[in-house]
PDB file of C-alpha atoms and ligand atoms in Angstrom:
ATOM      1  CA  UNK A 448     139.759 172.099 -16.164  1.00  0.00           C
ATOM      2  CA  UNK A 449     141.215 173.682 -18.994  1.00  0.00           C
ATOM      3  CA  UNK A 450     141.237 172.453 -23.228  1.00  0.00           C
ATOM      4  CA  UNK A 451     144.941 172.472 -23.058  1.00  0.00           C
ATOM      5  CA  UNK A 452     145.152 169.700 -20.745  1.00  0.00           C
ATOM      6  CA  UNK A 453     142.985 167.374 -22.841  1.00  0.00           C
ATOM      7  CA  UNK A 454     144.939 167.883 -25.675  1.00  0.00           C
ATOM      8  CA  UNK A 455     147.860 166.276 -23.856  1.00  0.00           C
ATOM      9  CA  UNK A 456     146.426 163.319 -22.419  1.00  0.00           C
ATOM     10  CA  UNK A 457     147.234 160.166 -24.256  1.00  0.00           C
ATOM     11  CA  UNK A 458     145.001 158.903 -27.350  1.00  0.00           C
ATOM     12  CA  UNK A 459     142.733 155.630 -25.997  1.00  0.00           C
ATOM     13  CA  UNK A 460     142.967 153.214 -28.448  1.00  0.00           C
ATOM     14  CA  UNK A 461     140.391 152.652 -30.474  1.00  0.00           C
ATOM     15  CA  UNK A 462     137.441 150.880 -29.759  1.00  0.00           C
ATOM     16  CA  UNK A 463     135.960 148.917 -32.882  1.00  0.00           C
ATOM     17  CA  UNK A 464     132.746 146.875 -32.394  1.00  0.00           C
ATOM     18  CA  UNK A 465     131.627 144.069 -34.586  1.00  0.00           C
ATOM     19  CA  UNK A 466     129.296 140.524 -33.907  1.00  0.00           C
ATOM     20  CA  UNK A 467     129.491 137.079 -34.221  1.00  0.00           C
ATOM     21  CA  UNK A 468     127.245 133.838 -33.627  1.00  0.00           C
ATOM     22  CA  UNK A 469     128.281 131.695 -30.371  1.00  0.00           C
ATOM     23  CA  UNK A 470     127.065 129.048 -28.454  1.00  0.00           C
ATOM     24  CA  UNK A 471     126.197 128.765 -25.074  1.00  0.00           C
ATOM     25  CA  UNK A 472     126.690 125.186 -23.806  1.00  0.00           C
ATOM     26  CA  UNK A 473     123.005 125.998 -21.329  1.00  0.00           C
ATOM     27  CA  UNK A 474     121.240 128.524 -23.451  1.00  0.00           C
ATOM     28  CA  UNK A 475     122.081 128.031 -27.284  1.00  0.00           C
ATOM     29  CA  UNK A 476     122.824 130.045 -29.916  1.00  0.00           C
ATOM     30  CA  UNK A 477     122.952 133.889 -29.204  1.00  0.00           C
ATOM     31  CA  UNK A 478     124.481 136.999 -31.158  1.00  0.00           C
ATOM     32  CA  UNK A 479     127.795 138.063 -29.380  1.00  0.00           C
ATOM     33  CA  UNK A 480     129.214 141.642 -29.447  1.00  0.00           C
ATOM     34  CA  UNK A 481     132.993 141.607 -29.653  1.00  0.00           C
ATOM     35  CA  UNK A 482     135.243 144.663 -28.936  1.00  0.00           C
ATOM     36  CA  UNK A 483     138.769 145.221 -30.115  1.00  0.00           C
ATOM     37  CA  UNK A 484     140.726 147.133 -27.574  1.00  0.00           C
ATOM     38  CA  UNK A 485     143.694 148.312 -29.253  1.00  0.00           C
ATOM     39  CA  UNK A 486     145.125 144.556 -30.447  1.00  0.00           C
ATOM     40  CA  UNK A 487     142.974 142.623 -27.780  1.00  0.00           C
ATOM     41  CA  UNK A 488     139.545 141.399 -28.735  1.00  0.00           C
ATOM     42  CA  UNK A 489     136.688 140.778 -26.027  1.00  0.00           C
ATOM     43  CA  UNK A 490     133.430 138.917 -26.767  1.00  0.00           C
ATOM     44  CA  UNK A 491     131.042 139.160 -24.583  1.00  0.00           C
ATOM     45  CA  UNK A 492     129.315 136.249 -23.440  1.00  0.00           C
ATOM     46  CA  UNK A 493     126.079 134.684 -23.105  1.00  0.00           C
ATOM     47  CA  UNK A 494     123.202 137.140 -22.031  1.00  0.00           C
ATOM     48  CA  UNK A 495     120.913 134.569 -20.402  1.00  0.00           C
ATOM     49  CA  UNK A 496     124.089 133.493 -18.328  1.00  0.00           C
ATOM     50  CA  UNK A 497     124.542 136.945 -17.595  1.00  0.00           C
ATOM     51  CA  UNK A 498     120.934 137.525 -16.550  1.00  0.00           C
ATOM     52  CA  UNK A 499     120.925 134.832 -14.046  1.00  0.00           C
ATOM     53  CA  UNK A 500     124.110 135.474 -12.981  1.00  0.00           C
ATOM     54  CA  UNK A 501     122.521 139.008 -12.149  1.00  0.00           C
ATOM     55  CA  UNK A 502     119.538 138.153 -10.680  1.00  0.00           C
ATOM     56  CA  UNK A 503     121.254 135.610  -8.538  1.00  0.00           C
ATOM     57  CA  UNK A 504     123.577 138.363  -6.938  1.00  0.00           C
ATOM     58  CA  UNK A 505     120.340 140.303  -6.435  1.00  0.00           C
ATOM     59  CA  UNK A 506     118.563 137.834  -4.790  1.00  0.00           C
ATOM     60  CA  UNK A 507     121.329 136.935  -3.141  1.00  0.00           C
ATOM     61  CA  UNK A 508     121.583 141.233  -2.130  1.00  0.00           C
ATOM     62  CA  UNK A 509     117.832 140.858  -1.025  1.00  0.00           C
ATOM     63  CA  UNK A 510     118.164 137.839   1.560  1.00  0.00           C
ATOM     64  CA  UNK A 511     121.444 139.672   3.220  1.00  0.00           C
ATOM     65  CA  UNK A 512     118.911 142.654   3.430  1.00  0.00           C
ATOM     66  CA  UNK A 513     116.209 140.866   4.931  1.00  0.00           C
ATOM     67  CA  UNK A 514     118.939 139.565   7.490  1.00  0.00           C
ATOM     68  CA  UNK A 515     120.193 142.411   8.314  1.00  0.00           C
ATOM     69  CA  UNK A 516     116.216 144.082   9.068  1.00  0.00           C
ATOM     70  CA  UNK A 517     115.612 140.925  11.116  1.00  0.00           C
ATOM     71  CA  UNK A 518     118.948 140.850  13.220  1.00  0.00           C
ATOM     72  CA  UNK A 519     118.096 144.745  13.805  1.00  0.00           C
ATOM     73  CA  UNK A 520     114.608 144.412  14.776  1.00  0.00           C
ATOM     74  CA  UNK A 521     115.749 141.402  16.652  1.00  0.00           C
ATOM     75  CA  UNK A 522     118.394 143.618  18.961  1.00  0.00           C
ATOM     76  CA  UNK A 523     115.826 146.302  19.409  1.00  0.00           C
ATOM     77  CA  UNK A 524     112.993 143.730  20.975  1.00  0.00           C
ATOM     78  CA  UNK A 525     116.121 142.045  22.582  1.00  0.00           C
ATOM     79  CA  UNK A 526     114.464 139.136  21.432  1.00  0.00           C
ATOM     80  CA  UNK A 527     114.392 136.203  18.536  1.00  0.00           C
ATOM     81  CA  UNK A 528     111.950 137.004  15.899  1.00  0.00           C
ATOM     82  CA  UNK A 529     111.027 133.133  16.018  1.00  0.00           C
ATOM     83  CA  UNK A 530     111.724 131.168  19.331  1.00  0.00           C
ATOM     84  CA  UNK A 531     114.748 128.699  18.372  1.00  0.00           C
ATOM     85  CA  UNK A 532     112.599 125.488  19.850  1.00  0.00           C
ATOM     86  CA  UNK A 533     110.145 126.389  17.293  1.00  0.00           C
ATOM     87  CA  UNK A 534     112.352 126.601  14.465  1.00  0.00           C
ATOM     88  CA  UNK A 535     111.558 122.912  13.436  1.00  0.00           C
ATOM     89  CA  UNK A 536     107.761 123.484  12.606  1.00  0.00           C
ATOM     90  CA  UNK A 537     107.957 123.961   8.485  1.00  0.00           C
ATOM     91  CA  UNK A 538     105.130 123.661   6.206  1.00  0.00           C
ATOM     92  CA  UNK A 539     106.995 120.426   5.233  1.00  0.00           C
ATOM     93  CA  UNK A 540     106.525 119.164   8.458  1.00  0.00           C
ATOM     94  CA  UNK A 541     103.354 120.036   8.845  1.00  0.00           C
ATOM     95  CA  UNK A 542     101.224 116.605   8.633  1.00  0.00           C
ATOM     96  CA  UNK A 543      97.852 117.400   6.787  1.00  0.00           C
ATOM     97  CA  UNK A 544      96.280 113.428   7.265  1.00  0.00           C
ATOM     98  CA  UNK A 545      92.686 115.431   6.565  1.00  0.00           C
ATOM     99  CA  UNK A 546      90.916 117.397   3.489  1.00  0.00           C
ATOM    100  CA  UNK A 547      90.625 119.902   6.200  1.00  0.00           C
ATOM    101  CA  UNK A 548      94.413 120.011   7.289  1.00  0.00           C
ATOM    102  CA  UNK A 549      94.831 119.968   3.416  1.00  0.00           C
ATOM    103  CA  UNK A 550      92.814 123.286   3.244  1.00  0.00           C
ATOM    104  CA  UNK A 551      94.788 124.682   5.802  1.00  0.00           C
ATOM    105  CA  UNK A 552      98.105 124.253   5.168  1.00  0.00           C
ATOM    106  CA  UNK A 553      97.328 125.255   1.294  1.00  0.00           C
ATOM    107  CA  UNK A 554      95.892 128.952   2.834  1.00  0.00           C
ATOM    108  CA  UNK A 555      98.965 129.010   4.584  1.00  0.00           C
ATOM    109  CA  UNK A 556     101.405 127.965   1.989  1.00  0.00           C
ATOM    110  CA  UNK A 557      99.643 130.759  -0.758  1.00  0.00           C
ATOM    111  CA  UNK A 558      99.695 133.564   2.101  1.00  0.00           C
ATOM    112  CA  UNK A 559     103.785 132.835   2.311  1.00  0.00           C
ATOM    113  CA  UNK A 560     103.928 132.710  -1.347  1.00  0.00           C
ATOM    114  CA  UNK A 561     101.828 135.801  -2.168  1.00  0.00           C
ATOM    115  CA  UNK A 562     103.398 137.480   0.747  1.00  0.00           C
ATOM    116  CA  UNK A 563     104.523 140.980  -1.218  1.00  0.00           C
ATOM    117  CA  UNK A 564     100.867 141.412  -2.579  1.00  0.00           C
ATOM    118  CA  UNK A 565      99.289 140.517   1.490  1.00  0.00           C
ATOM    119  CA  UNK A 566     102.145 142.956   2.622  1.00  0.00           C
ATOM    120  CA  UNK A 567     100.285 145.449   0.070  1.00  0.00           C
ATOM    121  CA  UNK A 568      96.524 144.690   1.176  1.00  0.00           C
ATOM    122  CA  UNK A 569      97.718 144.334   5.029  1.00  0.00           C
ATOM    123  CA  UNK A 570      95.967 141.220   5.346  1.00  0.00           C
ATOM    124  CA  UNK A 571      94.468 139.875   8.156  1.00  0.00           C
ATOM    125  CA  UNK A 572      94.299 135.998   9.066  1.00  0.00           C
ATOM    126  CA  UNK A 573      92.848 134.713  11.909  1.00  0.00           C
ATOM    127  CA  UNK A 574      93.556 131.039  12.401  1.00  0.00           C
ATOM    128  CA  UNK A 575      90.956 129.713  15.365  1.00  0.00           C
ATOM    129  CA  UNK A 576      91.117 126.111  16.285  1.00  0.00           C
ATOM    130  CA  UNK A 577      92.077 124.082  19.968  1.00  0.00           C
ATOM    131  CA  UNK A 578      95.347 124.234  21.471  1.00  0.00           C
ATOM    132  CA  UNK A 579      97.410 121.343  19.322  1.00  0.00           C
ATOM    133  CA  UNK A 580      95.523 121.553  16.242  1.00  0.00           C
ATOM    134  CA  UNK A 581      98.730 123.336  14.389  1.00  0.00           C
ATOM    135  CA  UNK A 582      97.723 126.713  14.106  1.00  0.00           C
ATOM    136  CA  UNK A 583     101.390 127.628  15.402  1.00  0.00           C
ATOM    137  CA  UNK A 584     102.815 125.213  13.480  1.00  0.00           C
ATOM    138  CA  UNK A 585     101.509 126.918  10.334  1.00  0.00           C
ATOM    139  CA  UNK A 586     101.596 130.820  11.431  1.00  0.00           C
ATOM    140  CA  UNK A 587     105.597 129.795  12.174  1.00  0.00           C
ATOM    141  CA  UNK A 588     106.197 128.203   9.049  1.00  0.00           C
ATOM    142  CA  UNK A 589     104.656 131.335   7.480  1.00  0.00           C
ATOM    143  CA  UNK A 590     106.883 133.314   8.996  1.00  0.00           C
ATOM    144  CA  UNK A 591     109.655 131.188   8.522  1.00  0.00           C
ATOM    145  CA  UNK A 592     109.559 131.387   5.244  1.00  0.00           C
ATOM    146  CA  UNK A 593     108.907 135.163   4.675  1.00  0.00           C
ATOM    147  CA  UNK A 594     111.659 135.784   6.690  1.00  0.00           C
ATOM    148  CA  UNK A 595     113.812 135.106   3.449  1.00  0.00           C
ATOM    149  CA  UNK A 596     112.663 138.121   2.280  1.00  0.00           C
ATOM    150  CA  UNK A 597     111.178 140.128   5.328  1.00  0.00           C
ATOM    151  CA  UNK A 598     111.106 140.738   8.927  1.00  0.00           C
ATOM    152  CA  UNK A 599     108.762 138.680  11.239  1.00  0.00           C
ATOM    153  CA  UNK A 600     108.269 138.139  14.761  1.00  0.00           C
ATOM    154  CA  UNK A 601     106.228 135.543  16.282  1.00  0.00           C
ATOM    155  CA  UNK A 602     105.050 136.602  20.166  1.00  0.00           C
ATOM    156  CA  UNK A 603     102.217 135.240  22.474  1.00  0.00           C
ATOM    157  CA  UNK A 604      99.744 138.160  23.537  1.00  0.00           C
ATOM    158  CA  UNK A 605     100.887 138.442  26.676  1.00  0.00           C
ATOM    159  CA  UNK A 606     104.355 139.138  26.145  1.00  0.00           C
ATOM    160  CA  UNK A 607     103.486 141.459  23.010  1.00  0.00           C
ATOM    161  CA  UNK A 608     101.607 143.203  25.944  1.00  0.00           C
ATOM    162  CA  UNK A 609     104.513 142.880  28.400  1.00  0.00           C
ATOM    163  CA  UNK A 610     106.565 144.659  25.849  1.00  0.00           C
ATOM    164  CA  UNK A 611     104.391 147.916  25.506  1.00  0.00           C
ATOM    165  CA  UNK A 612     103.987 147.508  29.793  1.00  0.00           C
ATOM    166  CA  UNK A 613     108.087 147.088  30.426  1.00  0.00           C
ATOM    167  CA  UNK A 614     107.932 150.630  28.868  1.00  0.00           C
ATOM    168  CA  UNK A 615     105.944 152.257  31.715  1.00  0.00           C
ATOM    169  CA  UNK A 616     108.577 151.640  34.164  1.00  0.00           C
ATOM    170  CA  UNK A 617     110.267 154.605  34.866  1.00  0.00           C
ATOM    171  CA  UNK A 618     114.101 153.390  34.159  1.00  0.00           C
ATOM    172  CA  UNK A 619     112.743 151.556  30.750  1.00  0.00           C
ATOM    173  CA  UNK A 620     115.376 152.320  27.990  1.00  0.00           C
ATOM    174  CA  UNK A 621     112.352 152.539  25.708  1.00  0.00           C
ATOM    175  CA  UNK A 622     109.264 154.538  24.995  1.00  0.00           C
ATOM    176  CA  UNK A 623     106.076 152.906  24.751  1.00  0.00           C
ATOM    177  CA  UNK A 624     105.553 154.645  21.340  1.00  0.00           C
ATOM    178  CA  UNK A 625     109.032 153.098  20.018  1.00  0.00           C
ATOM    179  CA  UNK A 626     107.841 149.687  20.648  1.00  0.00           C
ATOM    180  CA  UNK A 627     104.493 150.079  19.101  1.00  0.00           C
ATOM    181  CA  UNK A 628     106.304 151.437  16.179  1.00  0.00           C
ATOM    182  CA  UNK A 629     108.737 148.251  16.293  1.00  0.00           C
ATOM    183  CA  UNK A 630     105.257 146.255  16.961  1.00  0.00           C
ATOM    184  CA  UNK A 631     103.543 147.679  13.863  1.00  0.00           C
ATOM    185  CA  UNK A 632     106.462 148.338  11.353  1.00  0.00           C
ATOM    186  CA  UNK A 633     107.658 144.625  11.074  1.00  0.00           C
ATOM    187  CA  UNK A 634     106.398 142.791   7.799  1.00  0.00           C
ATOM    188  CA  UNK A 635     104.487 140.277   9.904  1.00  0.00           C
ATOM    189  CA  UNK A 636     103.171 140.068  13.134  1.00  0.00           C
ATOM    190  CA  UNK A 637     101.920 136.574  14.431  1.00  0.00           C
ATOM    191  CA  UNK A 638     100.291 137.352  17.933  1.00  0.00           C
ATOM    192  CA  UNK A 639      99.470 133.657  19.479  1.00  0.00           C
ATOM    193  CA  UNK A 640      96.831 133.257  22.403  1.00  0.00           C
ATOM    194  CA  UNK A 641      94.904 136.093  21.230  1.00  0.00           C
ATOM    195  CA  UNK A 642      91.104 136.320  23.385  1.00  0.00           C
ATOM    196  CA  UNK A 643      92.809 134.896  26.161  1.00  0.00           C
ATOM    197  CA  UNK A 644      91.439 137.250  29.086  1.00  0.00           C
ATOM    198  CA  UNK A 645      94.405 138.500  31.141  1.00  0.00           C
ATOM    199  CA  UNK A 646      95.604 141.622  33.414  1.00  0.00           C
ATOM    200  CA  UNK A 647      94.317 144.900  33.968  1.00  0.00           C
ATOM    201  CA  UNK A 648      92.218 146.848  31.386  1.00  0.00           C
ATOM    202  CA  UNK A 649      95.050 149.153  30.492  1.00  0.00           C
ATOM    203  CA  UNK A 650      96.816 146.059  29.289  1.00  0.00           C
ATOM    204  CA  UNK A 651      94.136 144.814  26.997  1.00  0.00           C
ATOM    205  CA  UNK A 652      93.745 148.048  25.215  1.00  0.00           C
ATOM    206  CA  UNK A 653      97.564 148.120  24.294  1.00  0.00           C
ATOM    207  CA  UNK A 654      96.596 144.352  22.777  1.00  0.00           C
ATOM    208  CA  UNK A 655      94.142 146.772  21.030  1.00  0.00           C
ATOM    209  CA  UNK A 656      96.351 149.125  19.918  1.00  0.00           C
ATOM    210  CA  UNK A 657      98.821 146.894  18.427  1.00  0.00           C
ATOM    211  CA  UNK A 658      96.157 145.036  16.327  1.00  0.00           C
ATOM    212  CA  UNK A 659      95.050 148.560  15.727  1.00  0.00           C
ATOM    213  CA  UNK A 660      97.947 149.830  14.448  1.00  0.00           C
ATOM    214  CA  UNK A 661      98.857 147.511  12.603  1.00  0.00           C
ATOM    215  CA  UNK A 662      95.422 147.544  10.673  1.00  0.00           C
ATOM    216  CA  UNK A 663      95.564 150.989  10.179  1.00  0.00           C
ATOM    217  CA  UNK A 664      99.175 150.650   8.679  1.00  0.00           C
ATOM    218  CA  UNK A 665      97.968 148.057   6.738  1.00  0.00           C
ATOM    219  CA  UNK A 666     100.884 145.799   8.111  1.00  0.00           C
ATOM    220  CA  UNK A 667      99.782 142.009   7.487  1.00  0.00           C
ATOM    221  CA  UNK A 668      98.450 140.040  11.415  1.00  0.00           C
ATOM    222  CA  UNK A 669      97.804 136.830  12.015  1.00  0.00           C
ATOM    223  CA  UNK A 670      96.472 136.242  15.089  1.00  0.00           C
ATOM    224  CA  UNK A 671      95.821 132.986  16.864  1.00  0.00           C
ATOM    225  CA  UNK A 672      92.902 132.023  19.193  1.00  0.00           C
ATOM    226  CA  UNK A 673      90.864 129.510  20.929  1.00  0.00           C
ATOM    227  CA  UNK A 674      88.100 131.588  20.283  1.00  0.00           C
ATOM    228  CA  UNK A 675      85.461 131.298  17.790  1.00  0.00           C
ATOM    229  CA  UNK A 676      84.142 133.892  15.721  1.00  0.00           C
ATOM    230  CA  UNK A 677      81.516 134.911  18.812  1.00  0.00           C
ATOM    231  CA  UNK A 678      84.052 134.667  21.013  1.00  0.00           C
ATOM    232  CA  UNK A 679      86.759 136.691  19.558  1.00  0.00           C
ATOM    233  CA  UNK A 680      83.978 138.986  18.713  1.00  0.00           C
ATOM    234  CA  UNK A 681      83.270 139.292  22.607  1.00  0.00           C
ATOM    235  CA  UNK A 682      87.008 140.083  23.315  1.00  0.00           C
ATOM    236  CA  UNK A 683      87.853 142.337  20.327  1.00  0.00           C
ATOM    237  CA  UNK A 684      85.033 144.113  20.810  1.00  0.00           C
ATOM    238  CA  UNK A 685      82.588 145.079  17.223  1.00  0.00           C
ATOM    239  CA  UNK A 686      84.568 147.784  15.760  1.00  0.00           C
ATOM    240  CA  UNK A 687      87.856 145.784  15.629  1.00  0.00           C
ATOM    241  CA  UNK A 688      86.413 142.492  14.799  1.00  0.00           C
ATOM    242  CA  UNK A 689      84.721 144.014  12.044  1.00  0.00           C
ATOM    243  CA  UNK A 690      88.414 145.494  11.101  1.00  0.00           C
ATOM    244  CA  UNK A 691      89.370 142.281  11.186  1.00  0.00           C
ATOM    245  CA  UNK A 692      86.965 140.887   8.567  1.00  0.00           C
ATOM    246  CA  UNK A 693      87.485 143.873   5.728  1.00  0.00           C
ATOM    247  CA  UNK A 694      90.339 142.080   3.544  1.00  0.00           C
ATOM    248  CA  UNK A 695      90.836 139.443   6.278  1.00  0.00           C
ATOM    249  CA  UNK A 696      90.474 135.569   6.407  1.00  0.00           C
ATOM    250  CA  UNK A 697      89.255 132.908   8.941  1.00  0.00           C
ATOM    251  CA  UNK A 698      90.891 129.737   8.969  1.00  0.00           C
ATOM    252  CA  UNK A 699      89.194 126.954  11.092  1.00  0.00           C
ATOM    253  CA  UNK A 700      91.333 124.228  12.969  1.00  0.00           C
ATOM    254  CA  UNK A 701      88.149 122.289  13.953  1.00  0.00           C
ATOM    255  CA  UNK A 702      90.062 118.910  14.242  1.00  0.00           C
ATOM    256  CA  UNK A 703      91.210 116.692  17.417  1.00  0.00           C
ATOM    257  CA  UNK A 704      94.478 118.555  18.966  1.00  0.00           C
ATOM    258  CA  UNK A 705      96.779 115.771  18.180  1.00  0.00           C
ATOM    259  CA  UNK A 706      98.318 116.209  21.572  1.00  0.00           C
ATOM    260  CA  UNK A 707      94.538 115.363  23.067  1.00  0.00           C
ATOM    261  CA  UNK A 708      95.025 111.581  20.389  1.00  0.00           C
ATOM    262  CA  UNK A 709      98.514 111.269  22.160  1.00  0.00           C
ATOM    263  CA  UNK A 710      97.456 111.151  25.851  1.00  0.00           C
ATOM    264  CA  UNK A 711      93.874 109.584  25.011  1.00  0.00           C
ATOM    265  CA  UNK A 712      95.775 106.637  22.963  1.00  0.00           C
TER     266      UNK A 712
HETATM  267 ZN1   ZN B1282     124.054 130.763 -21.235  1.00  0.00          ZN
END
């Protein structure tokens, strides 16, 4: 770049500022810059509008984003992060008839909604009730409702297990250290039937070392179970049951399953 060639290029017009008062048919009054361009004057407009208008295209940014994680983590498991026939169970159709329920569903509903700061602690919930007392219903809605903003995947025990054991086959596409990473590195893990005693030993300790990863990552779990708190203690074993109650939470579903009031009635 040489001076000589500035000194040719064309003169912009000039740019003279001034300020006027406006009103914004939403917002109110607000101070408006104007710019004349040559013979053309701009105003700009309201700055409230324009913030929302803003923040709406980065929210709107931030949802495509979280899409775009979930449809990739998705195609990696080869698997839906939620199970379409359970995409119906919403904390809004969640039916909390008890003060207990109530309780429940309000844990639930302020883990979803304080989701960034449990992503930060890598909470812990256990939810422990009967089958048919909800605790699905809620850990789904949970994740339903993250999964504006983050990645989720909702698996029964087994089948988190039966991903890390597809891996030891000696044609497997996949590492077992690749799925553990996939395992760990989503926002939330919900691992149903948890305590339920299954397979060979090898196959409980990658159960383990899921959970374990996870806590060490500080990734947010929640883990479902039939167990109570000796139980679960029994099958985690001490050292990861105490893991489990540093920064975690124990919800009790100690109702009727209301699929045990549907066949008794
Ligand atoms: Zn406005």
């Amino acid at each position: 770049m040489d001076g000589s060639h500035n000194s040719l290029a064309p003169r912009l017009p000039l740019i003279t500022q001034s300020e006027r008062q406006d009103t914004c048919p939403d917002h109110g009054e607000f101070t408006s810059a104007g710019f004349k361009i040559g013979s053309t004057m701009r105003w700009i407009g309201c700055p409230e509008c324009s913030r929302l208008h803003q923040e709406a295209a980065k929210a709107a940014e931030a949802v495509k984003a979280a899409e775009h994680a979930q449809r990739v983590l998705e195609q990696r498991l080869d698997r839906s992060g939620i199970p379409l026939r359970y995409r119906s169970k919403t904390f809004q159709s969640f039916i909390a008839d008890t003060d207990a329920k109530e309780v429940a569903l309000a844990e639930a509903m302020e883990f979803a909604s304080n989701f960034d700061a449990h992503l930060q602690a890598g909470t812990v919930i256990v939810m422990s009730g009967l089958p048919g007392t909800g605790k699905s219903h809620l850990a789904i809605a949970i994740a339903q409702t993250i999964m504006a903003q983050r990645t989720a995947l909702y698996t029964s025990a087994i089948d988190a297990v039966r991903m890390i054991r597809d891996t030891w086959r000696r044609d497997s596409p996949r590492t077992e250290t690749e799925v553990l990473d996939m395992l760990a590195s989503v926002h939330l893990l919900v691992l149903d039937e948890v305590g339920v005693q299954y397979g060979t030993d090898a196959e409980q300790v990658s159960l383990f070392d899921i959970i374990d990863k996870r806590y060490r990552d500080m990734m947010p779990t929640i883990l479902l179970t039939n167990q109570n708190k000796a139980g679960m203690k029994a099958f985690l074993g001490d050292r990861s049951f105490d893991r489990l109650r540093e920064g975690g939470k124990w919800i009790t579903f100690d109702w009727e399953s209301h699929r045990g009031k549907v066949t008794a009635a």
